[in-house]
CSV table of N, CA and C in Angstrom, one decimal:
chain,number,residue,atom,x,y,z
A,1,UNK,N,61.5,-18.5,4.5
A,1,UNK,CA,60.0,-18.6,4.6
A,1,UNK,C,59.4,-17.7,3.6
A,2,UNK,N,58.3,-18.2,3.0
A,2,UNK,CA,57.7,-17.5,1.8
A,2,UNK,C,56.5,-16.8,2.2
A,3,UNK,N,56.8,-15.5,2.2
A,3,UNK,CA,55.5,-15.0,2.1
A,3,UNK,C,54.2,-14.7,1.4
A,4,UNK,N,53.1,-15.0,1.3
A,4,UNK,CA,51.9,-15.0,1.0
A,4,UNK,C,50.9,-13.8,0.7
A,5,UNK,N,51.4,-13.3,1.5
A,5,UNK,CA,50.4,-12.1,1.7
A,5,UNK,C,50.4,-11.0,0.7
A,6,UNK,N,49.6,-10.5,0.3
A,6,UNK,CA,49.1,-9.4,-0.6
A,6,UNK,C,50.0,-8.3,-0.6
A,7,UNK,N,50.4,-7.3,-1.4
A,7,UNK,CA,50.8,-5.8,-0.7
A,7,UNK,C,49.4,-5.1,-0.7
A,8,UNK,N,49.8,-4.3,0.4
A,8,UNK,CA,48.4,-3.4,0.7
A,8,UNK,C,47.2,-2.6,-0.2
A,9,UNK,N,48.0,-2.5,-1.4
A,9,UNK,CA,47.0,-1.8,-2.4
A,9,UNK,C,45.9,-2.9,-3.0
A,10,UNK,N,47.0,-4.0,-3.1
A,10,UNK,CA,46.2,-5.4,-4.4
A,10,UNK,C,45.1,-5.7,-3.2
A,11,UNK,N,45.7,-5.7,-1.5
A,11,UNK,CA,44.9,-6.5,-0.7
A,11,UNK,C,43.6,-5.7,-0.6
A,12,UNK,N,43.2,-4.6,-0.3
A,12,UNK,CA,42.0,-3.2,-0.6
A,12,UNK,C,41.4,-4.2,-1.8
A,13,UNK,N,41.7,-3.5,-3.0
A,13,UNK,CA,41.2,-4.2,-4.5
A,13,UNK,C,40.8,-5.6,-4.0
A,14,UNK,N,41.0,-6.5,-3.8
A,14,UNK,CA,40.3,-8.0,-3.4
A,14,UNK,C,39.2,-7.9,-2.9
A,15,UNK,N,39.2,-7.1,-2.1
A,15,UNK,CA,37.8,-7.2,-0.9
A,15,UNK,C,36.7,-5.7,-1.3
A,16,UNK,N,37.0,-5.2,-2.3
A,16,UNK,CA,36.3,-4.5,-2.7
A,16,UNK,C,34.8,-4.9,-3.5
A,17,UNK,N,35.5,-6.3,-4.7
A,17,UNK,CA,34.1,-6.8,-5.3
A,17,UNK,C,33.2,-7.5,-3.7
A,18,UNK,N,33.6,-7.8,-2.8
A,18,UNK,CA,32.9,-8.7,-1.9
A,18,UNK,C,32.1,-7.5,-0.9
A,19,UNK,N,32.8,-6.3,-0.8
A,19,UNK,CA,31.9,-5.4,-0.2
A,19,UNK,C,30.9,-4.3,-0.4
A,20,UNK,N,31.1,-4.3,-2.5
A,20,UNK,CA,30.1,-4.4,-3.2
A,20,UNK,C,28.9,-5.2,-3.2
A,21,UNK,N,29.3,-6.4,-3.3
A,21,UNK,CA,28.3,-7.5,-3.3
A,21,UNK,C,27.4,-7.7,-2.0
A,22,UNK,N,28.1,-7.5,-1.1
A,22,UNK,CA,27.8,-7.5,0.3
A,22,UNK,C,26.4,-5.9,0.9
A,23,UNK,N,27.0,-4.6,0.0
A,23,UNK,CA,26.0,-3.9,-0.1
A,23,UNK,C,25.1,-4.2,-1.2
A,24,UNK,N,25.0,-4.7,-2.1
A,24,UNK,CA,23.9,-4.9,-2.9
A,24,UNK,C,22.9,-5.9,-2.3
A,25,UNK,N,23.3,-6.8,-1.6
A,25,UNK,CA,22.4,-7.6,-1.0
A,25,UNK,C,21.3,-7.0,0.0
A,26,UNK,N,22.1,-6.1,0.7
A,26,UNK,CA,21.4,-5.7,2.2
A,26,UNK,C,20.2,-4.5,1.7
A,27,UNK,N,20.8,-4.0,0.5
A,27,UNK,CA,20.0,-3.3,0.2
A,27,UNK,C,18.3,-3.8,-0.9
A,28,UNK,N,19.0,-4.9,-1.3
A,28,UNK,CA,18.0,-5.6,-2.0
A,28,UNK,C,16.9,-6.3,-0.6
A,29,UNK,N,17.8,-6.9,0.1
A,29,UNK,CA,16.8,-7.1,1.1
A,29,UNK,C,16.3,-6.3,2.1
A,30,UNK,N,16.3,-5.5,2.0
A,30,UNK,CA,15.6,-3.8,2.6
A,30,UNK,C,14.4,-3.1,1.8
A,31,UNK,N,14.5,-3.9,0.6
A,31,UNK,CA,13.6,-3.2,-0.4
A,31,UNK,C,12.5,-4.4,-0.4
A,32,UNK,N,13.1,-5.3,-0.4
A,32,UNK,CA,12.0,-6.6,-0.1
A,32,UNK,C,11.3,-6.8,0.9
A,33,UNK,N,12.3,-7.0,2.1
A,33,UNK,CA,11.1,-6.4,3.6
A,33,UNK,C,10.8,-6.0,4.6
A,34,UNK,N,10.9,-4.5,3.8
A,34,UNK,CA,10.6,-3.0,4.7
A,34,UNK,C,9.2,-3.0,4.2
A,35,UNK,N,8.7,-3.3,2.7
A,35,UNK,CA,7.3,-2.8,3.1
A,35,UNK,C,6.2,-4.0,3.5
A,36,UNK,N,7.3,-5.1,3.4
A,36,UNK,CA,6.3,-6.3,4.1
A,36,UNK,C,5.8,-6.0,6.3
A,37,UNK,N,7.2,-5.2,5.8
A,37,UNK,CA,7.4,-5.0,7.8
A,37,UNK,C,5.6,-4.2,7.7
A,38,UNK,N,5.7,-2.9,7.2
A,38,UNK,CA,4.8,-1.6,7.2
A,38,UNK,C,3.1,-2.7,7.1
A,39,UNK,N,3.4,-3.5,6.2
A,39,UNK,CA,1.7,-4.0,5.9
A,39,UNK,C,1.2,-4.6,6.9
A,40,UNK,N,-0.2,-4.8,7.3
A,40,UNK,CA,-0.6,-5.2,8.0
A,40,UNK,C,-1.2,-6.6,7.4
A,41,UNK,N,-1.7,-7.7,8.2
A,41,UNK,CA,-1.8,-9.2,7.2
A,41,UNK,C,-3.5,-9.1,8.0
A,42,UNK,N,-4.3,-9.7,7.2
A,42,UNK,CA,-6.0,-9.8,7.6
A,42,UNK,C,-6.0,-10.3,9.2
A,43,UNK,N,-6.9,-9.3,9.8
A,43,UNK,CA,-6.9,-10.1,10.9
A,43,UNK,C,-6.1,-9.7,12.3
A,44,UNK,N,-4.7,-8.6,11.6
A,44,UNK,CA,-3.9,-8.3,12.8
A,44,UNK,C,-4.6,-6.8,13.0
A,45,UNK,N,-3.8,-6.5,14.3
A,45,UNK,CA,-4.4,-4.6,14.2
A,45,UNK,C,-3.1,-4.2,13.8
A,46,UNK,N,-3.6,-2.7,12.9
A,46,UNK,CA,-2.7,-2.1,12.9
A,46,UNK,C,-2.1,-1.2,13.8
A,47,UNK,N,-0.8,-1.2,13.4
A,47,UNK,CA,0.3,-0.4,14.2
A,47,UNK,C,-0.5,1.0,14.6
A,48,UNK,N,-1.1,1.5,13.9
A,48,UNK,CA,-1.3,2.8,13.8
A,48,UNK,C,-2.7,3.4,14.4
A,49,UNK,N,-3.2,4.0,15.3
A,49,UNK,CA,-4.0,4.0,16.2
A,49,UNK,C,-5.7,4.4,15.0
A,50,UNK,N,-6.6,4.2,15.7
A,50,UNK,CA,-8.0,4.1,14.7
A,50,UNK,C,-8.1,5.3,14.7
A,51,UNK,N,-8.9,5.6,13.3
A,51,UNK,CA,-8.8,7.1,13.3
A,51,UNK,C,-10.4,7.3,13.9
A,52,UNK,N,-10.8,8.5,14.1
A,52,UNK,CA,-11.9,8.8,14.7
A,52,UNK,C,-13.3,8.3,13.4
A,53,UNK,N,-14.5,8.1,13.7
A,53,UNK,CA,-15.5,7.8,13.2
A,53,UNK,C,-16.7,7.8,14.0
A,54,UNK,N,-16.3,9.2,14.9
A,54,UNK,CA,-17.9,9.4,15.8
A,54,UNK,C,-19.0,9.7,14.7
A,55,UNK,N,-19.8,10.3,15.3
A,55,UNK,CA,-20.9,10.9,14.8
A,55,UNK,C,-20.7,11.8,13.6
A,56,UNK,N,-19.8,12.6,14.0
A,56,UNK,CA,-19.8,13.9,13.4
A,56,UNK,C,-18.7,13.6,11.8
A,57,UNK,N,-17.9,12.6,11.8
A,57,UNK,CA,-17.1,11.6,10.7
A,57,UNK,C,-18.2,11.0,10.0
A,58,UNK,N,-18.8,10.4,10.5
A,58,UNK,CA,-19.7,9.1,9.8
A,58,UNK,C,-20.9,10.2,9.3
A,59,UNK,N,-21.6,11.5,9.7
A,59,UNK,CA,-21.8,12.3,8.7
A,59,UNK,C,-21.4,13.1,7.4
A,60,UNK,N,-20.4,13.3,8.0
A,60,UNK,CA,-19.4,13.9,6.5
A,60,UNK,C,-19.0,12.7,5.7
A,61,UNK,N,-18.9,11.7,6.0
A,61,UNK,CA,-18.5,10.6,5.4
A,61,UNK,C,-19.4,10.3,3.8
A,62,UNK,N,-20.7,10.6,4.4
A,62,UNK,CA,-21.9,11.0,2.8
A,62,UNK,C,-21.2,11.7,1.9
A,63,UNK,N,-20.3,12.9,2.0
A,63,UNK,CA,-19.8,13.7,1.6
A,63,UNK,C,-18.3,13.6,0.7
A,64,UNK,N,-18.2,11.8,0.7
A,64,UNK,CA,-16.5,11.7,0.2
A,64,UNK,C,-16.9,10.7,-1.0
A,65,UNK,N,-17.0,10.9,-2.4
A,65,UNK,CA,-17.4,9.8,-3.0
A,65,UNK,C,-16.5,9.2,-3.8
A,66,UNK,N,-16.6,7.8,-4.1
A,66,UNK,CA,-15.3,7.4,-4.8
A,66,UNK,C,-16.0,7.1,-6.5
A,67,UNK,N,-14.9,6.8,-7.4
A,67,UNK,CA,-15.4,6.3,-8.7
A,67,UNK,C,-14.4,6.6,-9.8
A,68,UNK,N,-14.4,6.1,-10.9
A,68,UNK,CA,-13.1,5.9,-11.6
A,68,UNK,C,-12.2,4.8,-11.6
A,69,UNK,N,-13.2,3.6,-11.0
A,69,UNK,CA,-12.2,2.9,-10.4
A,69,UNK,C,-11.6,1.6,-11.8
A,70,UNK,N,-10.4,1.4,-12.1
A,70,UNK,CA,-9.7,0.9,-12.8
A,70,UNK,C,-8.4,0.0,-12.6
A,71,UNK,N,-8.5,-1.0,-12.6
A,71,UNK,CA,-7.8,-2.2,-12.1
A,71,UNK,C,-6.3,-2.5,-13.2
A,72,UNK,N,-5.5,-3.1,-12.8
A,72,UNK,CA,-4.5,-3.0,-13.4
A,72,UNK,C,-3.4,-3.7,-12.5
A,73,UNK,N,-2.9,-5.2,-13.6
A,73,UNK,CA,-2.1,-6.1,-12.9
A,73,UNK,C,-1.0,-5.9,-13.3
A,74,UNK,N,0.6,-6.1,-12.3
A,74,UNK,CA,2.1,-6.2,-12.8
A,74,UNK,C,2.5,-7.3,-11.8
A,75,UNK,N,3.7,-7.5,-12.6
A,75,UNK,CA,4.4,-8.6,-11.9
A,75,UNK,C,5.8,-7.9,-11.6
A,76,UNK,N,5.8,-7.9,-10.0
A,76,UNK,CA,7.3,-7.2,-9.5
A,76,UNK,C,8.2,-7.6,-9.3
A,77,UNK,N,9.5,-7.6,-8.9
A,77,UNK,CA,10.9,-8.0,-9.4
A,77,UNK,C,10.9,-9.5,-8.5
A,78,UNK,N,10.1,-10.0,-8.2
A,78,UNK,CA,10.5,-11.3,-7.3
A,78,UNK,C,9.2,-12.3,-8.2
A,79,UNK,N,8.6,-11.7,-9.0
A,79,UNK,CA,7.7,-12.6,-9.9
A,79,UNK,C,6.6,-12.7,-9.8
A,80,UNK,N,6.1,-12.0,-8.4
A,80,UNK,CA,4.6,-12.0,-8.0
A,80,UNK,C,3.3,-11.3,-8.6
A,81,UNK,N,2.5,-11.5,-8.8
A,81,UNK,CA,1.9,-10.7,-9.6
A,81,UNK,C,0.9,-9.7,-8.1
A,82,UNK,N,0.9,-8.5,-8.6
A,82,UNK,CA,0.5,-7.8,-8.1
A,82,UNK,C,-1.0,-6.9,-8.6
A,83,UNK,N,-2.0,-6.9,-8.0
A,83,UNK,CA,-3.2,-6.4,-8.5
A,83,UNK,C,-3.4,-4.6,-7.8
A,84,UNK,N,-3.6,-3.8,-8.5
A,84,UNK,CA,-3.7,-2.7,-8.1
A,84,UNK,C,-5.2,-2.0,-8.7
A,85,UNK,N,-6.0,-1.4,-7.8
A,85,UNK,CA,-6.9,-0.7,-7.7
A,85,UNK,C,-6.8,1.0,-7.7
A,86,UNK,N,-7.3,1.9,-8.8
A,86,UNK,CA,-7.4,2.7,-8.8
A,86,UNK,C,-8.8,3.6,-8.3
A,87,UNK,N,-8.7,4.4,-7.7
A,87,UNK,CA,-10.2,4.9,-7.6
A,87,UNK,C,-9.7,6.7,-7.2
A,88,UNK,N,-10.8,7.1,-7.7
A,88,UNK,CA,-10.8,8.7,-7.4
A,88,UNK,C,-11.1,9.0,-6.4
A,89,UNK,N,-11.2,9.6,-5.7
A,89,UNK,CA,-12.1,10.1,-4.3
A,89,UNK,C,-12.3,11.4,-4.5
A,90,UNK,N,-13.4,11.9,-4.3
A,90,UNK,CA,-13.9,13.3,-4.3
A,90,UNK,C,-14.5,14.2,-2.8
A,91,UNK,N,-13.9,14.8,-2.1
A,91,UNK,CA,-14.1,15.4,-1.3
A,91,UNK,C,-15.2,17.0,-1.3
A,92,UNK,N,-16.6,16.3,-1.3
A,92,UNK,CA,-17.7,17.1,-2.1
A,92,UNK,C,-18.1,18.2,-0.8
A,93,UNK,N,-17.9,17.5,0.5
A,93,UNK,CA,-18.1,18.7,1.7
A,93,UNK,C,-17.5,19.8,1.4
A,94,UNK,N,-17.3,20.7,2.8
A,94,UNK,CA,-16.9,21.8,3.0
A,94,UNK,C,-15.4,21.9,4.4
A,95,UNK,N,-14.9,20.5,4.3
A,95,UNK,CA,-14.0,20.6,5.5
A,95,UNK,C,-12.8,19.6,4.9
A,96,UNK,N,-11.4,20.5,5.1
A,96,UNK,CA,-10.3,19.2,4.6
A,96,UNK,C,-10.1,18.3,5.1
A,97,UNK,N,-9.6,17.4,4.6
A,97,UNK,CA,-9.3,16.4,5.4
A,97,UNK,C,-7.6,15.9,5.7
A,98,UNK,N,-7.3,15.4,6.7
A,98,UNK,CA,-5.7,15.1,7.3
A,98,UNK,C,-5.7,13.9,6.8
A,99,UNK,N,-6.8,12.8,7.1
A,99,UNK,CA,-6.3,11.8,7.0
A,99,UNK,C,-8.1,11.0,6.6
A,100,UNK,N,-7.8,9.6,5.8
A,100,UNK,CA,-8.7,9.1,5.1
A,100,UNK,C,-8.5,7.5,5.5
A,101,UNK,N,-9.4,6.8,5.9
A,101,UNK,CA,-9.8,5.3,5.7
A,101,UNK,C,-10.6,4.7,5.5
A,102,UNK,N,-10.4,3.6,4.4
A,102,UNK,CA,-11.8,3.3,3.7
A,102,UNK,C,-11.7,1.4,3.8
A,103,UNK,N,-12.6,0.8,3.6
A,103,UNK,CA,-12.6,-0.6,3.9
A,103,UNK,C,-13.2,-0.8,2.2
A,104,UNK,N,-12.2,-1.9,1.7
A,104,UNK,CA,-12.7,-1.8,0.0
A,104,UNK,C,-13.0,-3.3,0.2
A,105,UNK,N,-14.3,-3.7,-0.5
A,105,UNK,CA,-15.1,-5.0,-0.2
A,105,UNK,C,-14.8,-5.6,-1.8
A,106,UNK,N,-14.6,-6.9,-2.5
A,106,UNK,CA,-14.9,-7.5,-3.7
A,106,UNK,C,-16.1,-8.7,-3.3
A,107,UNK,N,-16.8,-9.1,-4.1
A,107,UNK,CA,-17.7,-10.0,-3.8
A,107,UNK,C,-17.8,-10.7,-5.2
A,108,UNK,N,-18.1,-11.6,-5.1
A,108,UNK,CA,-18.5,-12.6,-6.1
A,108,UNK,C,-20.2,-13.0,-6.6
A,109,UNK,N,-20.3,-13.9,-7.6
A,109,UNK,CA,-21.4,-13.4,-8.3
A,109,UNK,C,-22.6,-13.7,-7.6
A,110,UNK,N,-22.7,-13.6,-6.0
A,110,UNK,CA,-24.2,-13.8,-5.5
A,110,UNK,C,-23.8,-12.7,-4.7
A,111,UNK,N,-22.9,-11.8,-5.4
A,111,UNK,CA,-23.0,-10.3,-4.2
A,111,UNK,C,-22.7,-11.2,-2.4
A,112,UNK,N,-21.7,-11.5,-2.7
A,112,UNK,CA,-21.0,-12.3,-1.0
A,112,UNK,C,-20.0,-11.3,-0.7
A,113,UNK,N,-19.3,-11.2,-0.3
A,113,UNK,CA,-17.7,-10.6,0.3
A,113,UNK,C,-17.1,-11.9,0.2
A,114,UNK,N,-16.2,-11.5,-0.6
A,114,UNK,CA,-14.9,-12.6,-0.8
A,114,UNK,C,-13.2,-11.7,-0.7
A,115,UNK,N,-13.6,-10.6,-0.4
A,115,UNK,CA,-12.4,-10.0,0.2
A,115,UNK,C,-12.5,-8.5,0.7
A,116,UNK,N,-12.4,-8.3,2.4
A,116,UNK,CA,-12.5,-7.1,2.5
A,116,UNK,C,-10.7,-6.8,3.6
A,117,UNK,N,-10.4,-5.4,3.1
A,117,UNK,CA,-9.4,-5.1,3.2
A,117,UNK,C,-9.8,-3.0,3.7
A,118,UNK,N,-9.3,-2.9,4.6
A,118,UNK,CA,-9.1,-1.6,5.4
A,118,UNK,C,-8.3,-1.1,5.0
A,119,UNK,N,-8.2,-0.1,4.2
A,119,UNK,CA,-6.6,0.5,4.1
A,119,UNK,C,-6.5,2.0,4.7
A,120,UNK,N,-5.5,3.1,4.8
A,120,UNK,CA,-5.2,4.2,5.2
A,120,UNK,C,-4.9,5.1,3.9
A,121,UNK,N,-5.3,5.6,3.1
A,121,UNK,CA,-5.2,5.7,1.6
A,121,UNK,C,-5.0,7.6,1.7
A,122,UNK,N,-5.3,8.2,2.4
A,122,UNK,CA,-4.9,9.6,2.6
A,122,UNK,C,-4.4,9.6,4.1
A,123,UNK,N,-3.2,9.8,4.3
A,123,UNK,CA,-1.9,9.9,5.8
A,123,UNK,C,-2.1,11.5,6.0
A,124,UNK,N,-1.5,11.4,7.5
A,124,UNK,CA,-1.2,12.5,7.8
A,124,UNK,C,0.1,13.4,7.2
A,125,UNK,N,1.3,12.3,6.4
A,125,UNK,CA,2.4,13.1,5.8
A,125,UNK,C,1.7,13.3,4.5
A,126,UNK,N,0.5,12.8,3.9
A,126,UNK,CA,0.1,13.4,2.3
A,126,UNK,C,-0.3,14.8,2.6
A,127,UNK,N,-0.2,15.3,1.4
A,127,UNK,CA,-1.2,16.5,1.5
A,127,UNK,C,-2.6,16.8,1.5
A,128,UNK,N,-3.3,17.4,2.1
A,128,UNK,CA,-4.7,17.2,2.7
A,128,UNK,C,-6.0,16.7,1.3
A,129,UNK,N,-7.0,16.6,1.6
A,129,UNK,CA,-7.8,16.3,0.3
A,129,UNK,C,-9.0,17.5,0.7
A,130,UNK,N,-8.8,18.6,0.3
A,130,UNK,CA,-9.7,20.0,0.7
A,130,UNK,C,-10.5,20.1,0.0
A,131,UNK,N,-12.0,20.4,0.3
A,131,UNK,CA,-12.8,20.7,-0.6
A,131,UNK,C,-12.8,21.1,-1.6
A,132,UNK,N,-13.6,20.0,-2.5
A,132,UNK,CA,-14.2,20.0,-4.2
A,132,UNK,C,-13.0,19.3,-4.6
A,133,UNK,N,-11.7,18.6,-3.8
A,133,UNK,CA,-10.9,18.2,-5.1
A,133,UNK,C,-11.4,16.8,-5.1
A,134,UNK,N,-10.8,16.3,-6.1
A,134,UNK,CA,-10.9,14.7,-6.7
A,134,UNK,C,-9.1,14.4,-7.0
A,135,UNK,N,-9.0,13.1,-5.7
A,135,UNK,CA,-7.6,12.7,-6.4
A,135,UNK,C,-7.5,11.4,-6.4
A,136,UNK,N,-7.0,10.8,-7.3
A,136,UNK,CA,-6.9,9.2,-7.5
A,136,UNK,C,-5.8,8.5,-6.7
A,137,UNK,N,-6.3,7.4,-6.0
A,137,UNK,CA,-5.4,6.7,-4.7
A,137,UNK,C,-5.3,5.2,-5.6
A,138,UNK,N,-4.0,4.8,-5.5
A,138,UNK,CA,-3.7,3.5,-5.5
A,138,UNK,C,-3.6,3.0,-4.6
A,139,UNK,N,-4.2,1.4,-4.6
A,139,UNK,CA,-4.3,0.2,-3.3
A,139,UNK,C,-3.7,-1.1,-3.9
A,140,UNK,N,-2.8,-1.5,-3.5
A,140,UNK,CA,-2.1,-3.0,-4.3
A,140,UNK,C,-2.2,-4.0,-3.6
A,141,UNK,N,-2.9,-5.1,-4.0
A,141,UNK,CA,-3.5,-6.3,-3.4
A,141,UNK,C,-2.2,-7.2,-4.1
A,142,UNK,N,-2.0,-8.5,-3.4
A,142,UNK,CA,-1.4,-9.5,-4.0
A,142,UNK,C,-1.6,-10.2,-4.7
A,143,UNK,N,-3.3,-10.6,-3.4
A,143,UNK,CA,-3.9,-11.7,-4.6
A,143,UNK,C,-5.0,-10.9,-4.6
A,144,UNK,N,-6.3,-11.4,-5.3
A,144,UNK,CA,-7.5,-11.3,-5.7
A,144,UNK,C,-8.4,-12.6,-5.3
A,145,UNK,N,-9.0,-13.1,-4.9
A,145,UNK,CA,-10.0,-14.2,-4.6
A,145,UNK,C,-10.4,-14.2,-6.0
A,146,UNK,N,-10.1,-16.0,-6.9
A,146,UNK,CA,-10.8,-15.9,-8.0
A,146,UNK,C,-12.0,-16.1,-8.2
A,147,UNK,N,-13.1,-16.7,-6.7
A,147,UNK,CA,-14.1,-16.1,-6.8
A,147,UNK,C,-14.6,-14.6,-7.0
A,148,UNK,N,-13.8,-13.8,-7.0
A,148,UNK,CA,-14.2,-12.3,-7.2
A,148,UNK,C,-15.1,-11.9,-8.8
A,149,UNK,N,-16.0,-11.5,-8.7
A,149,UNK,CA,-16.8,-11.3,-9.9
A,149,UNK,C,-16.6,-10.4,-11.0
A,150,UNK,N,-15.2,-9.6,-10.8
A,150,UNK,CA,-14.6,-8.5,-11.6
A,150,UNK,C,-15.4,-7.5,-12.2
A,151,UNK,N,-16.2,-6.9,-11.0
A,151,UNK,CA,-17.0,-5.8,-11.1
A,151,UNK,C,-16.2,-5.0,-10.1
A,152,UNK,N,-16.7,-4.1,-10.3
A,152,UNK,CA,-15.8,-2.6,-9.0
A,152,UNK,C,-16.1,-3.0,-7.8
A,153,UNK,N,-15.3,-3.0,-6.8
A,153,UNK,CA,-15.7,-3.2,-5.5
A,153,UNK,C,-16.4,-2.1,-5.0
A,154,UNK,N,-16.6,-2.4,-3.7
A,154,UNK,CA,-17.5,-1.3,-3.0
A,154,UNK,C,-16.4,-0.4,-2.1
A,155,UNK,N,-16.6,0.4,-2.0
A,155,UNK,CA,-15.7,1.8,-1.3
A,155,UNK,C,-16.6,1.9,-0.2
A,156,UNK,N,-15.9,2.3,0.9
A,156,UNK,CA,-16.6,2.9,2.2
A,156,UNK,C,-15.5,3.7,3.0
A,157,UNK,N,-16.2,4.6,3.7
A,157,UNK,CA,-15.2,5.5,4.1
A,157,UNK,C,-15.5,4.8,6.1
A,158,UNK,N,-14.2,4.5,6.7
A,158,UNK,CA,-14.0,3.6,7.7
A,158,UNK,C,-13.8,4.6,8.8
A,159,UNK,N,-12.9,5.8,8.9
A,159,UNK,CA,-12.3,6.7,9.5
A,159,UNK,C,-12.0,7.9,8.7
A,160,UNK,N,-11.9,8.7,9.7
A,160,UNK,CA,-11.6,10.2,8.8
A,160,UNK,C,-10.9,11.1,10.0
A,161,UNK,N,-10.0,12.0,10.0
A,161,UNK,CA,-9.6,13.2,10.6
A,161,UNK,C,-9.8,14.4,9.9
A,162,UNK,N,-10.9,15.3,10.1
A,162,UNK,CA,-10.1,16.5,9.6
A,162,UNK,C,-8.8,17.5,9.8
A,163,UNK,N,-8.9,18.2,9.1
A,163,UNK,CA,-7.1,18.8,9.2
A,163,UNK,C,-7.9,20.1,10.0
């Protein structure tokens, strides 16, 4: 009777390119979607509870201005083109803040809303945004509405925690 079988070193070595290949995969599709898991899609609530916007928010809220805003498209490893918004935010009050949400509107040329989007753009794991600084937040859209009039959108401040 003939045997077949590998000796144990050559047999290791065979299944080594397959368990390479096998982690390259799981990891490519972890990178693909984990941050689809985290996004939220128009229309659903988020995971993440509403941040406060009493009285005493929606006054300081005068106090957070945005501007610098600068747009800029890439295309990421699966081909998609990706739009990203830059904008500064300046925290002109006198109280830091823990955490920031703003609702960013684009509108088209009769001044309509053709896309509004909520985002969370200063978290509780960033570092705070303390009075007088100015720091620039990225927001990455997929698409854009090609009715959009390619003027700056409108910034609004949605929610706030101070720290």
């Amino acid at each position: 009777m003939t045997d077949f079988s590998l000796p144990a070193e050559e047999h290791r070595r065979s299944k080594m390119p397959w368990i390479a290949a096998g982690g390259a995969i799981l990891f490519i599709l972890a990178v693909v979607y984990a941050p689809l898991g985290r996004r939220s899609t128009p229309g659903s609530a988020d995971a993440r509870p509403a941040l406060p916007f009493g009285a005493a928010e929606q006054a300081y809220a005068s106090k957070i201005s945005f501007g610098d805003f600068s747009i800029s498209k890439a295309e990421n490893f699966l081909h998609h083109e990706v739009t990203t918004l830059s904008v500064e935010a300046a925290n002109t009050g006198d109280r830091p803040l823990a955490e920031l949400e703003i609702t960013v509107e684009f509108h088209d040329s009769l001044h309509q809303v053709v896309l509004r989007e909520t985002r969370r753009i200063l978290t509780i794991a960033s570092p705070r945004l303390i009075p007088g600084e100015h720091r620039t937040f990225d927001i990455s859209f997929e698409r854009l509405p090609e009715e959009w009039n390619l003027r700056a959108p409108t910034v609004r401040v949605t929610g706030l925690r101070f720290a």
